[in-house]
PDB file of C-alpha atoms in Angstrom:
ATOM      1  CA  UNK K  31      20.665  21.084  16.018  1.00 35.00           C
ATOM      2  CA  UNK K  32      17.622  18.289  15.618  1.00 39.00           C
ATOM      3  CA  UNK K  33      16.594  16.759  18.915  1.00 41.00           C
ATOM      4  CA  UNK K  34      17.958  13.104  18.675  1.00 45.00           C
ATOM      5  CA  UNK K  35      15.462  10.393  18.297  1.00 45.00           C
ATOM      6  CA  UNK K  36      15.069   8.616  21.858  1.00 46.00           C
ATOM      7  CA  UNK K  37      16.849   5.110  21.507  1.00 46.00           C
ATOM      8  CA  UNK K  38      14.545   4.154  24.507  1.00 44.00           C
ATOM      9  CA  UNK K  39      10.814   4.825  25.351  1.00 44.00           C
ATOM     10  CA  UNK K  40      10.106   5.448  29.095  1.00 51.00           C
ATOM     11  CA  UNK K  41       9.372   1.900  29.885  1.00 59.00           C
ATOM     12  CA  UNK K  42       9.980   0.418  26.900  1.00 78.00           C
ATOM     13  CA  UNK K  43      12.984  -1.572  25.276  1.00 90.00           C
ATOM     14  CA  UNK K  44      16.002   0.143  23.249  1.00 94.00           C
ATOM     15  CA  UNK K  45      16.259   0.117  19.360  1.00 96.00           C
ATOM     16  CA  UNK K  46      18.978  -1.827  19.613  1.00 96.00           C
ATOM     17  CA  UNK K  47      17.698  -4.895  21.645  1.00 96.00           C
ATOM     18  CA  UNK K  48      14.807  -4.388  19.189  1.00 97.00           C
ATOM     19  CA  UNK K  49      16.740  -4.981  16.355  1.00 95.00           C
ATOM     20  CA  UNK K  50      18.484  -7.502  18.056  1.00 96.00           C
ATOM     21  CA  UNK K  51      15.548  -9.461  18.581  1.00 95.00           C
ATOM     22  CA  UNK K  52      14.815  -9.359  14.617  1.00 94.00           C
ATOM     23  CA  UNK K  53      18.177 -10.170  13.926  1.00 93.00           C
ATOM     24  CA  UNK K  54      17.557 -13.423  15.262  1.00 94.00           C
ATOM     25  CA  UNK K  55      14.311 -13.567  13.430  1.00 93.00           C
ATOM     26  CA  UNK K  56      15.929 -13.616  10.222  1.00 90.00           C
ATOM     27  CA  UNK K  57      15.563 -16.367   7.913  1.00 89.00           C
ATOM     28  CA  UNK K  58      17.917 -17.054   4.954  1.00 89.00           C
ATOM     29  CA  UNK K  59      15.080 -18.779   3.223  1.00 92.00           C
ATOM     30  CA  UNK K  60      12.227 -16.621   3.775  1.00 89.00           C
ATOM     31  CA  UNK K  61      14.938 -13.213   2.774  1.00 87.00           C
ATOM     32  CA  UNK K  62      16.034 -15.495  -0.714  1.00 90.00           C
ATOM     33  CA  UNK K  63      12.096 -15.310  -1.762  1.00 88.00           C
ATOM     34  CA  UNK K  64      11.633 -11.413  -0.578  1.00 84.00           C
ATOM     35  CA  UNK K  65      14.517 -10.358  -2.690  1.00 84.00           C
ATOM     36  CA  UNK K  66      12.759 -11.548  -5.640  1.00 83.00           C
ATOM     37  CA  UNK K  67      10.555  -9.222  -4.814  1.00 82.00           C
ATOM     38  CA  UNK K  68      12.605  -6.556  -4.142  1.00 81.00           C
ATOM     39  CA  UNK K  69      11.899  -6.671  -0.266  1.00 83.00           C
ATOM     40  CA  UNK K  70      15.732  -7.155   1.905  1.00 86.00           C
ATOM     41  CA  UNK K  71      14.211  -8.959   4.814  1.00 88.00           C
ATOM     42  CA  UNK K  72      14.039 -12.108   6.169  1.00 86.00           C
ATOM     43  CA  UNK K  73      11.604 -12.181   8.406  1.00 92.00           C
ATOM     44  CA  UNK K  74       8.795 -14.281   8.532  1.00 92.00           C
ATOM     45  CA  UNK K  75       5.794 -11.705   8.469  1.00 93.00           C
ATOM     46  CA  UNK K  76       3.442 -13.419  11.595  1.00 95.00           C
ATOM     47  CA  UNK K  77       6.473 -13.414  13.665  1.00 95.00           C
ATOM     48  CA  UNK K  78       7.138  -9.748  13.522  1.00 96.00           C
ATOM     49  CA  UNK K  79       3.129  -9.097  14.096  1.00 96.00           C
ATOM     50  CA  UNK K  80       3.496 -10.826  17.256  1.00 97.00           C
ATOM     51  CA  UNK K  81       6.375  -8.830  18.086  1.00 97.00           C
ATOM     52  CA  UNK K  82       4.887  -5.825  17.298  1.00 97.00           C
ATOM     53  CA  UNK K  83       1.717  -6.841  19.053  1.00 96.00           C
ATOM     54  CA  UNK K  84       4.030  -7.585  21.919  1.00 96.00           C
ATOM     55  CA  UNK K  85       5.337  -3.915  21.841  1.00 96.00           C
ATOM     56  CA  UNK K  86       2.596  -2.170  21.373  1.00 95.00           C
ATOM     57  CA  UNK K  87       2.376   1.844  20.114  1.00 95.00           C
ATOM     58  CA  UNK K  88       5.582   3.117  20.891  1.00 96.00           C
ATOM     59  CA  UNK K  89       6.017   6.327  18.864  1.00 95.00           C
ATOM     60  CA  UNK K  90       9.543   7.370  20.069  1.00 95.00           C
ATOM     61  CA  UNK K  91      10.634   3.775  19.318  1.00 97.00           C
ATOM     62  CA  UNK K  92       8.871   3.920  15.849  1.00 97.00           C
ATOM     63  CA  UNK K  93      10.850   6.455  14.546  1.00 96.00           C
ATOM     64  CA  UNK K  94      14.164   5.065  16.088  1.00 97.00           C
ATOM     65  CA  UNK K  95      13.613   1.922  14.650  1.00 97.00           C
ATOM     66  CA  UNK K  96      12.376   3.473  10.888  1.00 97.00           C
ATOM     67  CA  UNK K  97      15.747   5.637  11.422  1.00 97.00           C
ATOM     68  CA  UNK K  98      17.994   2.402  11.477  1.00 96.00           C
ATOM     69  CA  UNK K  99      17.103   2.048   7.520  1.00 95.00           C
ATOM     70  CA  UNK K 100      16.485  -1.443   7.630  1.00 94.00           C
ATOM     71  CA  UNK K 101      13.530  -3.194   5.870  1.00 94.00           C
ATOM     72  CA  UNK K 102      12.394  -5.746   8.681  1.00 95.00           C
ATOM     73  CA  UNK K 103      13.316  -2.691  11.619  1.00 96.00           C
ATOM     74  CA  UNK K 104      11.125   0.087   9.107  1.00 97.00           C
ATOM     75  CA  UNK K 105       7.961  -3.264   8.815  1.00 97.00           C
ATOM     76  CA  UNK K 106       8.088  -2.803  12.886  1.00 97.00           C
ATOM     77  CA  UNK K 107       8.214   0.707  13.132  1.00 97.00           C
ATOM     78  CA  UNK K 108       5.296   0.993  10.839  1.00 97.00           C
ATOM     79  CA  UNK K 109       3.061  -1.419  12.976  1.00 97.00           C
ATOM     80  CA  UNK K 110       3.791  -0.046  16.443  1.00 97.00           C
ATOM     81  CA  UNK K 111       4.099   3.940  15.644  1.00 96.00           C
ATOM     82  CA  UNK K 112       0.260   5.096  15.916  1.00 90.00           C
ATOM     83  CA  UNK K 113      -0.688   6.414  12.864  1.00 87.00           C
ATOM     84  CA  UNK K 114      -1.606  10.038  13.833  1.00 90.00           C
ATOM     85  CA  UNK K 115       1.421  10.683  15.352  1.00 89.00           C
ATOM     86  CA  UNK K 116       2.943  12.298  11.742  1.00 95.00           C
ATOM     87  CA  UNK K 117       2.778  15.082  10.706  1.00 95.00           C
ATOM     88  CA  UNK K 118       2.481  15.975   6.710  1.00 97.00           C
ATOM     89  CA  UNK K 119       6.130  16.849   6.070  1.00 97.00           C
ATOM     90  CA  UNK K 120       6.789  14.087   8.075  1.00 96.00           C
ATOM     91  CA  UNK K 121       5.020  11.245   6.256  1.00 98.00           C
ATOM     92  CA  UNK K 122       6.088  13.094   2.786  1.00 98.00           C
ATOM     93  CA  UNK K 123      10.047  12.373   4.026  1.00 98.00           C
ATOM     94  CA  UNK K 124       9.177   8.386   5.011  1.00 97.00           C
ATOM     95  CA  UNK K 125       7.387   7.872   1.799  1.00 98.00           C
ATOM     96  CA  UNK K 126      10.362   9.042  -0.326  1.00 97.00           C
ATOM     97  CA  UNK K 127      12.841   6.982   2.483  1.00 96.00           C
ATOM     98  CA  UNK K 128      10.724   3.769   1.476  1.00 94.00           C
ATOM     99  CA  UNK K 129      13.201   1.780  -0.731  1.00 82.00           C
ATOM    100  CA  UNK K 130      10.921  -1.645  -0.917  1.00 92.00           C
ATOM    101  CA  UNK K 131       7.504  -2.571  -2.057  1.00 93.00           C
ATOM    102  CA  UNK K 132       6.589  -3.794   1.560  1.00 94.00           C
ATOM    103  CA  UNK K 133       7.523  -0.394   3.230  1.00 96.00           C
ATOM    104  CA  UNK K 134       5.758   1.954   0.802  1.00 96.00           C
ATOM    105  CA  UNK K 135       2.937  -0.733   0.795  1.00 96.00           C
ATOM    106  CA  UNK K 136       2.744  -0.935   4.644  1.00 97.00           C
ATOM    107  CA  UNK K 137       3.317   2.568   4.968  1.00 98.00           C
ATOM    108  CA  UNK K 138       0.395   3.699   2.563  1.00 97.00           C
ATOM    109  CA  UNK K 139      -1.865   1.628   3.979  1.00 96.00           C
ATOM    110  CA  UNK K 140      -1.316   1.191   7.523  1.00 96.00           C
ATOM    111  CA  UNK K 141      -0.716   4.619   8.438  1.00 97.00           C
ATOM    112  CA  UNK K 142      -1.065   7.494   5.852  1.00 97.00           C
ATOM    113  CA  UNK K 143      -4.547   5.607   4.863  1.00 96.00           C
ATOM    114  CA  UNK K 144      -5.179   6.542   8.510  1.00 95.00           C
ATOM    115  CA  UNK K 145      -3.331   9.516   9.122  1.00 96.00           C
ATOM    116  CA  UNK K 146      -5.518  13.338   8.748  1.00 96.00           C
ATOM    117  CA  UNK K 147      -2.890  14.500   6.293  1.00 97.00           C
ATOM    118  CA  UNK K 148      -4.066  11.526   4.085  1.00 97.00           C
ATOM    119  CA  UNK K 149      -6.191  13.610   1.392  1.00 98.00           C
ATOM    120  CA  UNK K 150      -3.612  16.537   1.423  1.00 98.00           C
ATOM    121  CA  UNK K 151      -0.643  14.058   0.896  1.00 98.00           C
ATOM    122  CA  UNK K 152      -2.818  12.125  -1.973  1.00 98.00           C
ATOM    123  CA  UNK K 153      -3.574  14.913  -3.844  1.00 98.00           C
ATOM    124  CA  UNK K 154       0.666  15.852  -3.067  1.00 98.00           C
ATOM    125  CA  UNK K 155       1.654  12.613  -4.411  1.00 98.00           C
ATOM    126  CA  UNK K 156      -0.370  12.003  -7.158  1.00 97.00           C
ATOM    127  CA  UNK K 157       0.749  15.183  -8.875  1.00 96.00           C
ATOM    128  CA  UNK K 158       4.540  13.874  -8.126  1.00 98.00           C
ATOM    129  CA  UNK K 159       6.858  13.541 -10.962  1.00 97.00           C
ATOM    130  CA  UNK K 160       8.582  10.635  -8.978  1.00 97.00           C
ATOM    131  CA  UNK K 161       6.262   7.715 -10.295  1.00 97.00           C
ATOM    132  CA  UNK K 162       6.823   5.765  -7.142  1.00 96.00           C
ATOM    133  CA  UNK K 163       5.658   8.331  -4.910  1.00 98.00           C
ATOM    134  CA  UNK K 164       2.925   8.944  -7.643  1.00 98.00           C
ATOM    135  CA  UNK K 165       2.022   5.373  -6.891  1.00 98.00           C
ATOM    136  CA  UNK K 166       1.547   6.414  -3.653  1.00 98.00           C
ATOM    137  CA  UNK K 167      -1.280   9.073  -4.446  1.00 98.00           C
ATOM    138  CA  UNK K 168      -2.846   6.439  -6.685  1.00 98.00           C
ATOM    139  CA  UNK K 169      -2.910   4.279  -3.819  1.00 98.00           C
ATOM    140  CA  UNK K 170      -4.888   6.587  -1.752  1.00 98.00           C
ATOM    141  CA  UNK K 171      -7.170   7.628  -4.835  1.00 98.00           C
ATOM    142  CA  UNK K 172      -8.503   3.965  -5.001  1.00 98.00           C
ATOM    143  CA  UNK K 173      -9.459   4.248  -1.054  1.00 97.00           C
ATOM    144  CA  UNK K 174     -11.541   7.158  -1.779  1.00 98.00           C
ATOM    145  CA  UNK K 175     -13.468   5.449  -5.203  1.00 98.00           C
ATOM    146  CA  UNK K 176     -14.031   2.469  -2.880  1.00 97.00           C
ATOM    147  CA  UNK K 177     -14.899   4.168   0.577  1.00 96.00           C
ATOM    148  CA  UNK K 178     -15.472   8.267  -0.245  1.00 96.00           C
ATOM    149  CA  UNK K 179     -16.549   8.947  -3.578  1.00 97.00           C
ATOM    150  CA  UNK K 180     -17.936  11.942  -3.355  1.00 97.00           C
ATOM    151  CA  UNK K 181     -16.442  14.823  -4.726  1.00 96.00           C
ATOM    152  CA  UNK K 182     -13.916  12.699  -7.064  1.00 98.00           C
ATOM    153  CA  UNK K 183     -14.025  13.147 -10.505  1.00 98.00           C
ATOM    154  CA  UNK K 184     -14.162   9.839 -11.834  1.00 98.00           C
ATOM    155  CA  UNK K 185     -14.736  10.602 -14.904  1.00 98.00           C
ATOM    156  CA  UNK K 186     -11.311  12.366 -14.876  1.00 98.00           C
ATOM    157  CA  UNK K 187      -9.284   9.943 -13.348  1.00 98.00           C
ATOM    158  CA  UNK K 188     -10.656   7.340 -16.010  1.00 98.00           C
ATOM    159  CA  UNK K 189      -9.435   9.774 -18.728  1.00 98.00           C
ATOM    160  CA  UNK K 190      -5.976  10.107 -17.283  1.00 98.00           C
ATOM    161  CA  UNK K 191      -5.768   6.375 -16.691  1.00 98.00           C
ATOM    162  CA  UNK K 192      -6.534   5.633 -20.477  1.00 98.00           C
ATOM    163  CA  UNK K 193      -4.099   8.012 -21.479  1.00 98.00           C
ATOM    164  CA  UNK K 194      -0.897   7.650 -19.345  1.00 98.00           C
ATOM    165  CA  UNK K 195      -1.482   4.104 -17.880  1.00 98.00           C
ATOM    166  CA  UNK K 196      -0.096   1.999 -20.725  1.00 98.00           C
ATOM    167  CA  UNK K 197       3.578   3.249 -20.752  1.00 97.00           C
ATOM    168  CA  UNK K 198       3.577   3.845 -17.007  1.00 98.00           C
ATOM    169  CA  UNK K 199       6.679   2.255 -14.531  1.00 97.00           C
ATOM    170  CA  UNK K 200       5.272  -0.788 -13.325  1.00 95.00           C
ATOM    171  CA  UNK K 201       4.757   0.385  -9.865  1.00 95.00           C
ATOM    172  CA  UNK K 202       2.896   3.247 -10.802  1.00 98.00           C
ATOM    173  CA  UNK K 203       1.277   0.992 -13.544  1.00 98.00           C
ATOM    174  CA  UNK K 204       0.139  -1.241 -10.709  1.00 97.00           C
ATOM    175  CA  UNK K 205      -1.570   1.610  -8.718  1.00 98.00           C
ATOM    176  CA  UNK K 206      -3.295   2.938 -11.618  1.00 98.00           C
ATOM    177  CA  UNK K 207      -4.662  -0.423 -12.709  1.00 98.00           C
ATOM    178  CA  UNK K 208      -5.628  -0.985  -9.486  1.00 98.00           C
ATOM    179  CA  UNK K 209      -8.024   2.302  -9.719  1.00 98.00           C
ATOM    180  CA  UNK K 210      -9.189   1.042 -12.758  1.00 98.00           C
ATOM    181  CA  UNK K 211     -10.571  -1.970 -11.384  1.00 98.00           C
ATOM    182  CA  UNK K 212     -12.340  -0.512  -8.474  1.00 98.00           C
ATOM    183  CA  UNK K 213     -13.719   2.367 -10.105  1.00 98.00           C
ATOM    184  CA  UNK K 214     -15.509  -0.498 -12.376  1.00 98.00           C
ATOM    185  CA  UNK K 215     -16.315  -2.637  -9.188  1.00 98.00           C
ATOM    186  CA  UNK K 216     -18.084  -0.363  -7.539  1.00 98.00           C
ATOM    187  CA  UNK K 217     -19.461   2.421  -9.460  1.00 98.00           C
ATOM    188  CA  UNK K 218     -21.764   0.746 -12.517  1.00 98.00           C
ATOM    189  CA  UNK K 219     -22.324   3.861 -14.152  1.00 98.00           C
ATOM    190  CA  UNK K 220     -18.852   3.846 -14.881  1.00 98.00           C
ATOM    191  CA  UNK K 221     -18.130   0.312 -15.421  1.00 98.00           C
ATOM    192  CA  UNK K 222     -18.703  -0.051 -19.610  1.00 98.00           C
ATOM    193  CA  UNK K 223     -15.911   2.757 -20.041  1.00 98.00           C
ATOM    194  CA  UNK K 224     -13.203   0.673 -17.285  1.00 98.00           C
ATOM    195  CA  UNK K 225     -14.200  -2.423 -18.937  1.00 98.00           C
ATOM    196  CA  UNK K 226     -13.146  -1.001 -22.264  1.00 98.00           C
ATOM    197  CA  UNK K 227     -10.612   1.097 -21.486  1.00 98.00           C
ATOM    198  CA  UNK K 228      -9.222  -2.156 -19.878  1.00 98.00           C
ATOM    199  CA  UNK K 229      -9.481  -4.438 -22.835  1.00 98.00           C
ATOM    200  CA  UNK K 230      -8.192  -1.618 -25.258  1.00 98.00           C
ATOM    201  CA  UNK K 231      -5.195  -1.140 -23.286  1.00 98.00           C
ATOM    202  CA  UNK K 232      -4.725  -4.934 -22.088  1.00 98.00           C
ATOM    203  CA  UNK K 233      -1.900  -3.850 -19.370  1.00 98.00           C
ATOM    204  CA  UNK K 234      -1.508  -6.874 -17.052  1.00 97.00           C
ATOM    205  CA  UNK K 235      -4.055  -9.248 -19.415  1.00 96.00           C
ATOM    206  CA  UNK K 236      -0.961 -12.029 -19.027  1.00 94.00           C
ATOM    207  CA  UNK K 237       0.138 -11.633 -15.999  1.00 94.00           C
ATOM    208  CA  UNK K 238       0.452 -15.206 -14.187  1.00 92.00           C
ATOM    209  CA  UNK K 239      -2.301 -15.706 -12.029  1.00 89.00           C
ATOM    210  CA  UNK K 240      -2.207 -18.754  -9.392  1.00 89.00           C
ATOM    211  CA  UNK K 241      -5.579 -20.885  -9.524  1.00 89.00           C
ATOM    212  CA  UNK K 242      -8.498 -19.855  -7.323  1.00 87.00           C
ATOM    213  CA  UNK K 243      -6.964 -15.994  -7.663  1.00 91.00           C
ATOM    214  CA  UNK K 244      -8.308 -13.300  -8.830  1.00 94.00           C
ATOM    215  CA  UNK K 245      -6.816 -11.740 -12.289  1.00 95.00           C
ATOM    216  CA  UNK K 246      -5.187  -8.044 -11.792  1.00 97.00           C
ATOM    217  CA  UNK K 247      -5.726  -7.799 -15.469  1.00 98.00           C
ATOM    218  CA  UNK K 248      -8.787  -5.231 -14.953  1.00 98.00           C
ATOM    219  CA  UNK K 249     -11.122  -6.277 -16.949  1.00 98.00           C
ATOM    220  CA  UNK K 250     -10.970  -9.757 -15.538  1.00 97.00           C
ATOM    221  CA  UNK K 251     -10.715  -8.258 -11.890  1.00 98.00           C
ATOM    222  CA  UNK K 252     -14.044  -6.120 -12.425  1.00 98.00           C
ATOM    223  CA  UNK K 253     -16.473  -9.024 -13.902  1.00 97.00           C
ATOM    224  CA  UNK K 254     -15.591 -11.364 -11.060  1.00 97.00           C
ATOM    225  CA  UNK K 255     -15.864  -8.973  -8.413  1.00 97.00           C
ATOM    226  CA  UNK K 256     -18.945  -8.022  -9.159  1.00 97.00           C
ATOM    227  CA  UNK K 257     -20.392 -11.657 -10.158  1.00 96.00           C
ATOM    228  CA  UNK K 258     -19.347 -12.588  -6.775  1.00 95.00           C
ATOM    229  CA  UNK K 259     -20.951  -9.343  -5.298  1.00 94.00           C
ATOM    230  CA  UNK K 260     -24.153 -10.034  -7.360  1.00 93.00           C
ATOM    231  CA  UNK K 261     -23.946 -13.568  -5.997  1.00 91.00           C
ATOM    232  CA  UNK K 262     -23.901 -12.779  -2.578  1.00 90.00           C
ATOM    233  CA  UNK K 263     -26.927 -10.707  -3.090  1.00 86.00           C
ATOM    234  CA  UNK K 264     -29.227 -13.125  -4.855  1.00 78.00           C
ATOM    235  CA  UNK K 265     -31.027 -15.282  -2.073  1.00 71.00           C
ATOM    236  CA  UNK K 266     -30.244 -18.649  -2.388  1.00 60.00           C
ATOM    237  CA  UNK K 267     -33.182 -20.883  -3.317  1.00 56.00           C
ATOM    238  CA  UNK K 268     -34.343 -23.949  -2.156  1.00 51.00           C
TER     239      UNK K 268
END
């Protein structure tokens, strides 16, 4: 039989008086705006970093409270577990338990991002016929064109993009756009081909943008980026 998850860490609290505690965090108003984004919680976001700054790493806890299956409880876990305390499989299993956008988003890039199993799982995941774990290894893929280039095969990932992005689910769309832009930010030898590919496909060229923000709508996203980059480089005169 599988070892049961501890309820309690040696000196720590119990899942349940955890969960308790979030209970009476939860906020009709603040859960009525996540759902339109597909995230069932409603907790306000600073208060459950200060709980989880209150906690501190607690492993054994982490995985009791991702086991409960609740959003706000799984948002907890993921800030208090350490993030090289998964294993592969391990990680593979959450990802595919992540129902919302805030979990897989938390989840990629607050621990997997940091996890050793991160280039294994990206190269996993981005192969994966689920598009939402796909999303996942796109996710990852944009960390590595923005932090550790070398060895990718931009080139490649530009062709796929061009060719599957247009009539990909939206979350996977997302992840893939989001490549698209950074592999034109920060890579100028390749940025006339994202720029293009961008306008030809226009995926996200509408998509309502709040003053003072940034477009997602790549081609947009790249030539501000890197004004503001070239900006910050120029000396200022006087």
């Amino acid at each position: 039989m599988p070892e049961k998850t501890p309820d309690r860490t040696p000196s720590g609290p119990t899942v349940a008086e955890v969960t308790a505690e979030l209970a009476g965090l939860e906020d009709p108003r603040i859960r009525a705006v996540n759902e339109k984004h597909g995230d069932d919680h409603g907790v306000n976001l600073t208060k459950l970093r200060a709980l989880a700054k209150r906690l501190k790493t607690q492993p054994d806890l982490a995985r009791g409270l991702w086991a409960t299956g609740d959003t706000a409880a799984r948002l907890l876990a993921l800030l208090v577990c350490g993030q090289k305390s998964y294993d592969r499989d391990e990680l593979d299993t959450m990802l595919r338990e992540a129902r919302t956008p805030k979990v897989h988003d938390w989840l990629v890039n607050y621990v997997v991002k940091k996890n050793p199993h991160a280039e294994e799982l990206r190269l996993a995941w981005l192969a994966d016929p689920d598009p939402v774990v796909a999303s996942a290894g796109w996710a990852l893929t944009t960390e590595r064109v923005a932090k550790k280039p070398a060895g990718l095969d931009l080139t490649a990932l530009l062709d796929t993009v061009e060719s599957e992005m247009k009539d990909a689910p939206d979350r996977l769309q997302w992840a893939m756009n989001h490549c698209l832009a950074q592999i034109g930010i920060d890579h100028p030898e390749h940025r006339a081909r994202a720029l293009a590919v961008g306008e030809r496909l226009g995926v996200l060229k509408d998509y309502p943008t709040p003053p003072g923000c940034t477009s997602p709508y790549a081609p947009a996203w790249i030539t501000e980026i890197v004004r503001r980059r070239q900006q910050q480089a120029t000396p200022a005169t006087t």
